[in-house]
Coordinates of C-alpha atoms in Angstrom, one line a residue:
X47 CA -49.6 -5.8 0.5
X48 CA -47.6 -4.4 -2.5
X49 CA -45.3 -6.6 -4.2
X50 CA -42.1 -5.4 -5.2
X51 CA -39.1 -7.4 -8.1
X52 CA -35.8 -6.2 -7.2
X53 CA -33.5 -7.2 -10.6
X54 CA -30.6 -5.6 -9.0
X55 CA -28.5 -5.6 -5.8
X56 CA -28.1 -2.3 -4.2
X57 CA -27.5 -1.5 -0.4
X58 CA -29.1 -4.3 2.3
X59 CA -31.0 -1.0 3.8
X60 CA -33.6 -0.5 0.4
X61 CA -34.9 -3.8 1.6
X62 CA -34.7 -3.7 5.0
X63 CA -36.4 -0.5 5.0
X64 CA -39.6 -1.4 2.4
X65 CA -39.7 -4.4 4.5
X66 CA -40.5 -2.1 7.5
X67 CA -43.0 -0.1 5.5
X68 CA -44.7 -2.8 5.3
X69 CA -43.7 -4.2 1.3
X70 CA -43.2 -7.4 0.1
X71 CA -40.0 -7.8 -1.1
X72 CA -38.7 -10.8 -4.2
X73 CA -35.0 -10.5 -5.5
X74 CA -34.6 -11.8 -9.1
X75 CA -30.9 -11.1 -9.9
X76 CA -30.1 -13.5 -13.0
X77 CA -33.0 -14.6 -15.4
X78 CA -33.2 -13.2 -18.5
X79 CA -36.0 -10.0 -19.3
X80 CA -37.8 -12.7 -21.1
X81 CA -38.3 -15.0 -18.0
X82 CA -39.1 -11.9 -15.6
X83 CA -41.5 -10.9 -18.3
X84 CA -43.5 -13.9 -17.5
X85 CA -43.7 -13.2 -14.0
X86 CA -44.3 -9.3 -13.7
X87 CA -47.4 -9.1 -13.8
X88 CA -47.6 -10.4 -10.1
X89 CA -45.7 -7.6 -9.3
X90 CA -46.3 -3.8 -8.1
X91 CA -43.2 -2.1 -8.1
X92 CA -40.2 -2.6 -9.5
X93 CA -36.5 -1.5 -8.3
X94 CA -33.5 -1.7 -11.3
X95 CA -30.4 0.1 -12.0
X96 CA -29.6 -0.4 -15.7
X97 CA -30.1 -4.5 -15.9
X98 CA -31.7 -4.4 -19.4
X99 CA -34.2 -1.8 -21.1
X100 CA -37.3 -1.6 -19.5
X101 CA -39.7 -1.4 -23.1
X102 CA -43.1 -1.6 -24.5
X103 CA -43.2 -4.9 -24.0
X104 CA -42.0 -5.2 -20.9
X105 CA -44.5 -2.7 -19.7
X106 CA -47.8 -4.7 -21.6
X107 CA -46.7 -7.4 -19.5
X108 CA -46.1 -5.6 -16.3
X109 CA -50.0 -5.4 -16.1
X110 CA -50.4 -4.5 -12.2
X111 CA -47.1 -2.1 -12.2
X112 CA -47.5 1.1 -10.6
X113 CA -43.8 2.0 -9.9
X114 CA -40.7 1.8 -10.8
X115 CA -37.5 2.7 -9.0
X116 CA -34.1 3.4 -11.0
X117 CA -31.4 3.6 -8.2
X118 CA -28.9 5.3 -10.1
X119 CA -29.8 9.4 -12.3
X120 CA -31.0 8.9 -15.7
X121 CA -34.0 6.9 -16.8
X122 CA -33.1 6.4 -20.4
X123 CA -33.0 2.5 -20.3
X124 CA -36.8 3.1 -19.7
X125 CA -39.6 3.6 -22.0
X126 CA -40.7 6.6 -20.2
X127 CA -43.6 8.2 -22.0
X128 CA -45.5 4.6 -22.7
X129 CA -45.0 4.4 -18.8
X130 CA -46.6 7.3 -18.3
X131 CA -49.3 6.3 -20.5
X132 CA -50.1 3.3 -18.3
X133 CA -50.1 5.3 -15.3
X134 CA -46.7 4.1 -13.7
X135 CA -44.9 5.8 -11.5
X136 CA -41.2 6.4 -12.1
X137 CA -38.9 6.9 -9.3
X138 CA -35.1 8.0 -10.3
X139 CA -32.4 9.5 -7.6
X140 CA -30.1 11.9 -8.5
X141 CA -29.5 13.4 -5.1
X142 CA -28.6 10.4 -3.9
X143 CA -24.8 10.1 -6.7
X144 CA -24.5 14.0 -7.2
X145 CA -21.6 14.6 -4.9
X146 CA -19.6 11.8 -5.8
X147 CA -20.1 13.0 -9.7
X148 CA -18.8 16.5 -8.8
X149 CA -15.9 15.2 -6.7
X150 CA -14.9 12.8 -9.4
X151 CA -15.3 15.3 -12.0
X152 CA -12.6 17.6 -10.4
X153 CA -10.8 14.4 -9.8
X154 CA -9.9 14.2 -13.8
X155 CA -9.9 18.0 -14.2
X156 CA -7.2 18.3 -11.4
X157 CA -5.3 15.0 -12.6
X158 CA -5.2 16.3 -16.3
X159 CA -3.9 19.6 -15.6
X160 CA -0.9 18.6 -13.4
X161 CA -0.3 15.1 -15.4
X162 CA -0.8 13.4 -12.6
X163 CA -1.5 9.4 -14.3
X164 CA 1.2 10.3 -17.1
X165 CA 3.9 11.0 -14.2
X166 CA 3.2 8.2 -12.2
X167 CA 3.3 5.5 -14.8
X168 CA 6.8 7.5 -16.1
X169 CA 7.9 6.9 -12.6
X170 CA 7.2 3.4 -12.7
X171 CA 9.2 2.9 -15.5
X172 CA 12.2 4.8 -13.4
X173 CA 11.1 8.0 -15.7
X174 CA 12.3 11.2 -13.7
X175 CA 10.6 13.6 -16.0
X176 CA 9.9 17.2 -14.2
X177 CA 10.0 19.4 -16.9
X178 CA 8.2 17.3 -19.1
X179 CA 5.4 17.3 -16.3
X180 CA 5.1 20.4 -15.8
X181 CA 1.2 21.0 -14.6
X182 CA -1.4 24.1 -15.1
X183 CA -3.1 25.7 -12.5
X184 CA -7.0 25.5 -12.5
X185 CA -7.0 29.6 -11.1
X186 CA -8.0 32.2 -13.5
X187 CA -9.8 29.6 -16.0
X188 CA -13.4 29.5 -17.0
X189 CA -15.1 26.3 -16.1
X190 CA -18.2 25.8 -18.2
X191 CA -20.8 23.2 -17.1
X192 CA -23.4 21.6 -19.5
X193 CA -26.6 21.0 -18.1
X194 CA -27.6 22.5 -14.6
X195 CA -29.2 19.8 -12.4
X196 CA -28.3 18.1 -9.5
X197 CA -25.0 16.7 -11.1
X198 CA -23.8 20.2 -12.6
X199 CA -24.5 22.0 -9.4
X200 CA -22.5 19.4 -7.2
X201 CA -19.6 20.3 -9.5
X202 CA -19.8 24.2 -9.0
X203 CA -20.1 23.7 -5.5
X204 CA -17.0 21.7 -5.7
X205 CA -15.5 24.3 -7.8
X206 CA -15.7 27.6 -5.1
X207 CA -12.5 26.8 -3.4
X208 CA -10.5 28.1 -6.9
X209 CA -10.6 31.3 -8.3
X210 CA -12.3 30.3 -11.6
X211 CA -15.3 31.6 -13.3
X212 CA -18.2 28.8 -13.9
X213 CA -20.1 29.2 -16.5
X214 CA -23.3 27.2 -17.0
X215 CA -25.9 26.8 -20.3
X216 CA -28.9 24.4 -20.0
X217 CA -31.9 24.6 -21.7
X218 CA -34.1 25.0 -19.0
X219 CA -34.5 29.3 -18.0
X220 CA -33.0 30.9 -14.8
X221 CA -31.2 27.8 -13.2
X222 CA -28.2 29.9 -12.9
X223 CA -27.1 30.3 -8.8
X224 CA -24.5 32.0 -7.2
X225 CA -22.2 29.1 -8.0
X226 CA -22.7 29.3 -11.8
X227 CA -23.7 32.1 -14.1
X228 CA -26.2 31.1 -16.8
X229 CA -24.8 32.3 -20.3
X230 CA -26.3 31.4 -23.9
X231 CA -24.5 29.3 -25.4
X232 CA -22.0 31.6 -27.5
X233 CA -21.2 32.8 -24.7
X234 CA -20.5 29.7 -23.3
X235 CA -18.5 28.7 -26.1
X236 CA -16.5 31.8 -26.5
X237 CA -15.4 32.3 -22.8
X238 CA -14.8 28.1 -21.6
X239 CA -11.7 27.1 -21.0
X240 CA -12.9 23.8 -19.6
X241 CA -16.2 21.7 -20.6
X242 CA -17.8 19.4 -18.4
X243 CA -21.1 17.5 -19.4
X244 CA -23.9 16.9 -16.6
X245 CA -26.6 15.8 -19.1
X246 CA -29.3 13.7 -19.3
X247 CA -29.4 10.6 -22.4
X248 CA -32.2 12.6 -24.0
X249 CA -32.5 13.0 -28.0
X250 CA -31.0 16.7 -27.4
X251 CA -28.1 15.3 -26.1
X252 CA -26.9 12.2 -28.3
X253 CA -24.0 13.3 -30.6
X254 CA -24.0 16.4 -28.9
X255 CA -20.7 17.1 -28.7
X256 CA -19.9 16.6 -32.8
X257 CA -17.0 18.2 -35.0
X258 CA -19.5 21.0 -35.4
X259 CA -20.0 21.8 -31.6
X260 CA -16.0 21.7 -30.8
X261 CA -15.4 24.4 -33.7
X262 CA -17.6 26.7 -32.2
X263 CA -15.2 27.5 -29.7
X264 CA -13.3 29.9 -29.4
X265 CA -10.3 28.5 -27.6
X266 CA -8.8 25.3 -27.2
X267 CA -10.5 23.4 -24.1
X268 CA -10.5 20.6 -22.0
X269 CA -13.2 18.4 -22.3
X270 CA -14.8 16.6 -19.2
X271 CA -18.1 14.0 -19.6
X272 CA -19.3 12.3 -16.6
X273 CA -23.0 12.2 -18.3
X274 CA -23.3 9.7 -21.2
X275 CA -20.6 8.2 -23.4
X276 CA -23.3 8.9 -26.5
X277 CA -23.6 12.3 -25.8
X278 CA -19.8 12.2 -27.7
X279 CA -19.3 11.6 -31.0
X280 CA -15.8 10.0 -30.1
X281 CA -14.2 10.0 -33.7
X282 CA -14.9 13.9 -33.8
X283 CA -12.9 14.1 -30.1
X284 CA -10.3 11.9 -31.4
X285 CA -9.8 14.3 -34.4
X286 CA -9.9 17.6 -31.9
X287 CA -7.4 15.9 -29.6
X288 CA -5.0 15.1 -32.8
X289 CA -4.9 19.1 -33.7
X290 CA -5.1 20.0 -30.2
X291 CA -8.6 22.2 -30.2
X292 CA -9.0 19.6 -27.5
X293 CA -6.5 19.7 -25.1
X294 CA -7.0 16.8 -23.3
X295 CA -10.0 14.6 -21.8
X296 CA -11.7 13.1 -18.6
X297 CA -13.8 10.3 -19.7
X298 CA -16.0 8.3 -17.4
X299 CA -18.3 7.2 -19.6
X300 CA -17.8 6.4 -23.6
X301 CA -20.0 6.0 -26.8
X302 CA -19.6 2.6 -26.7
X303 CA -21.0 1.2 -23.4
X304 CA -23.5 -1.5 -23.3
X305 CA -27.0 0.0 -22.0
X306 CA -26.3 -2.5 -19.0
X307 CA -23.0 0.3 -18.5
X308 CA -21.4 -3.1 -17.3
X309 CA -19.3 -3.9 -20.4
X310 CA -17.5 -2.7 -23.0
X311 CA -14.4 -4.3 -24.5
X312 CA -12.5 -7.3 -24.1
X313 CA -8.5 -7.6 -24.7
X314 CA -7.5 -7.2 -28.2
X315 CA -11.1 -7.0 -29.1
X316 CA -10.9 -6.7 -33.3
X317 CA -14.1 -5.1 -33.2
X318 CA -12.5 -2.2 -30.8
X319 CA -12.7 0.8 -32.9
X320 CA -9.6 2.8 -34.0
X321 CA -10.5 6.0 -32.2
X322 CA -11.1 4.4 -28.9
X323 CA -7.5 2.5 -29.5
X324 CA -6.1 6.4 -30.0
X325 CA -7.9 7.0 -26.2
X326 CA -6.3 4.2 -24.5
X327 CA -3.0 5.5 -25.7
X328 CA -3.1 9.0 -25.5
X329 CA -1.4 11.0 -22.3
X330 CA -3.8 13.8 -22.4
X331 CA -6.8 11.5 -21.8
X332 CA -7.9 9.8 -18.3
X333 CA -10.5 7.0 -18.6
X334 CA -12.4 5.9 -15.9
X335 CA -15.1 3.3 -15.8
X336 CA -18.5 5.0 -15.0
X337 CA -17.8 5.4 -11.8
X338 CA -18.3 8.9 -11.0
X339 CA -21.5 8.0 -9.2
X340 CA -20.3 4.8 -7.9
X341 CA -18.7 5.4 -4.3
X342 CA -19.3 3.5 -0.9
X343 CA -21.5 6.5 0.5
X344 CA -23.6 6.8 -3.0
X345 CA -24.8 3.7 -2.8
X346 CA -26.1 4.3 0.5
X347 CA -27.5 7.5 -0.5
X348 CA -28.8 5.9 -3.8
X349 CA -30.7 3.6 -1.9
X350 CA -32.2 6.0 0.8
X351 CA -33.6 8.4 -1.7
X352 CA -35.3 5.4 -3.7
X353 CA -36.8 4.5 -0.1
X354 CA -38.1 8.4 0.9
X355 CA -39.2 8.5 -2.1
X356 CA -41.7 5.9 -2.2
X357 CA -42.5 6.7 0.8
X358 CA -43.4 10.4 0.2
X359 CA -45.8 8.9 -2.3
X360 CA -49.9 8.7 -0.7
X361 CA -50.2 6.1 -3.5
X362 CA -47.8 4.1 -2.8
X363 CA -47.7 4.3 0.3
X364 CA -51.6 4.0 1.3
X365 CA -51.6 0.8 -0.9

């Protein structure tokens, strides 16, 4: 019978359902990596969402592992070639968040262009402000989406109730669908009006989005990341938002996350940096935290797709 270390809590049915397959099941929710390191190696699989970094030596010690299962998209708190060296399986989910990222991502885009956060906080203060809130429409824009996977595609689909072009540049060929047209990426950069990220944390991808990238454009744009916070350098957004080549932003993630994604900053923190002070300020920026993914029916999902994936696995599943 396979043994499997859950380090995180996720939906009752991931258990329940291995259970039923016939699993062996341990939960091990608060010692440190260096305690579970002593144990792993009684272990088969492993289930985690982004406790700590799963890394070489982890891995050495993990001498029976032949999965692991990431319930959330990216796998970048994982060591994933030295993984693949030692024949381990990984298991990410994707499917299971994707619709909640591209209805939270047209959350922000919507709430930017028609002030929505600045208003209500005006109000609050008995602020009657109409002119001064005076919104855009999203019609007769160009949305452009970075990276066409699961996460990108959600957003298109979310996207064909406006009349808006969508735009999409990855760097895989021909994922282009009738929901996004595929466009280098001078194209991409002359024609966006809009800019959402749906990336992966991959070396490609850190700093992407640098003083260098935003000047390319042609126009002024909105800016929209629901990928990874490090994906933005945040000083070089800061400076675009100050001359306006940035128009305003929808954050869910930032640069400065913890690779837990758990914490970032506490209360007058002195350590907070100066451009992430500017963020918290500005009226043209909505922060959320990393919770595009995180709704009541993902986590079901997330869980379910972790669970019919192991099972489509003869390896796993034969054991």
């Amino acid at each position: 019978m396979m043994k499997i270390l859950h380090l995180d809590t996720n939906h009752p049915l991931l258990i329940k359902q291995l259970n039923e397959l016939g699993f062996q099941n341990h939960q091990e929710y608060t010692a440190s990596k260096k305690d579970i390191e002593t144990i792993i190696s009684n272990y088969d699989g492993i289930i985690i969402r982004s406790r700590f970094t799963i890394d070489k030596t982890f891995l050495d010690a993990a001498k029976n592992l032949k999965f692991i299962g990431r319930v959330g998209a990216g796998l970048e708190n994982i060591d994933c070639d030295y993984a693949e060296k030692k024949g381990v399986i990984l298991i990410s989910a994707p499917e299971g968040n994707s619709n909640a990222v591209g209805e939270h991502t047209l959350a922000l885009l919507l709430s930017l262009f028609n002030k929505l956060n600045k208003a209500d906080s005006e109000i609050r203060e008995g602020k009657w402000l109409r002119e001064d809130n005076r919104g855009l429409e999203l019609d007769g824009k160009t949305v452009g989406i970075i990276g066409y996977g699961n996460m990108g595609k959600a957003f298109a689909k979310k996207l064909r109730g406006f009349d808006v072009d969508v735009l999409c540049y990855d760097i895989k060929a021909n994922v282009g669908d009738k929901n996004a047209k595929q466009v280098s990426l001078a194209t991409f950069q002359e024609q966006a009006d809009v800019v959402s990220l749906h990336t992966p944390q991959t070396e490609l991808t850190k700093k992407m989005v640098n003083s260098k990238f935003i000047h390319a454009f042609n126009k002024p744009f909105w800016l929209l990341n629901t990928a990874r916070g490090k994906s933005v350098v945040t000083n070089d957004l800061v400076s675009a938002l100050k001359t306006g080549k940035i128009l305003g932003a929808g954050l869910d993630v930032l640069e400065y996350e913890k690779a837990s994604f758990e914490n970032l900053f506490k209360n007058n923190d002195e350590n907070m940096p100066e451009a992430f002070r500017y963020l918290i300020q500005a009226q043209n920026v909505i922060l959320t935290p990393h919770v595009a993914g995180w709704t009541v029916e993902s986590k079901e999902k997330l869980a379910q797709t972790i669970v019919d994936k192991i099972k489509a696995i003869p390896k796993l599943r034969n054991c």
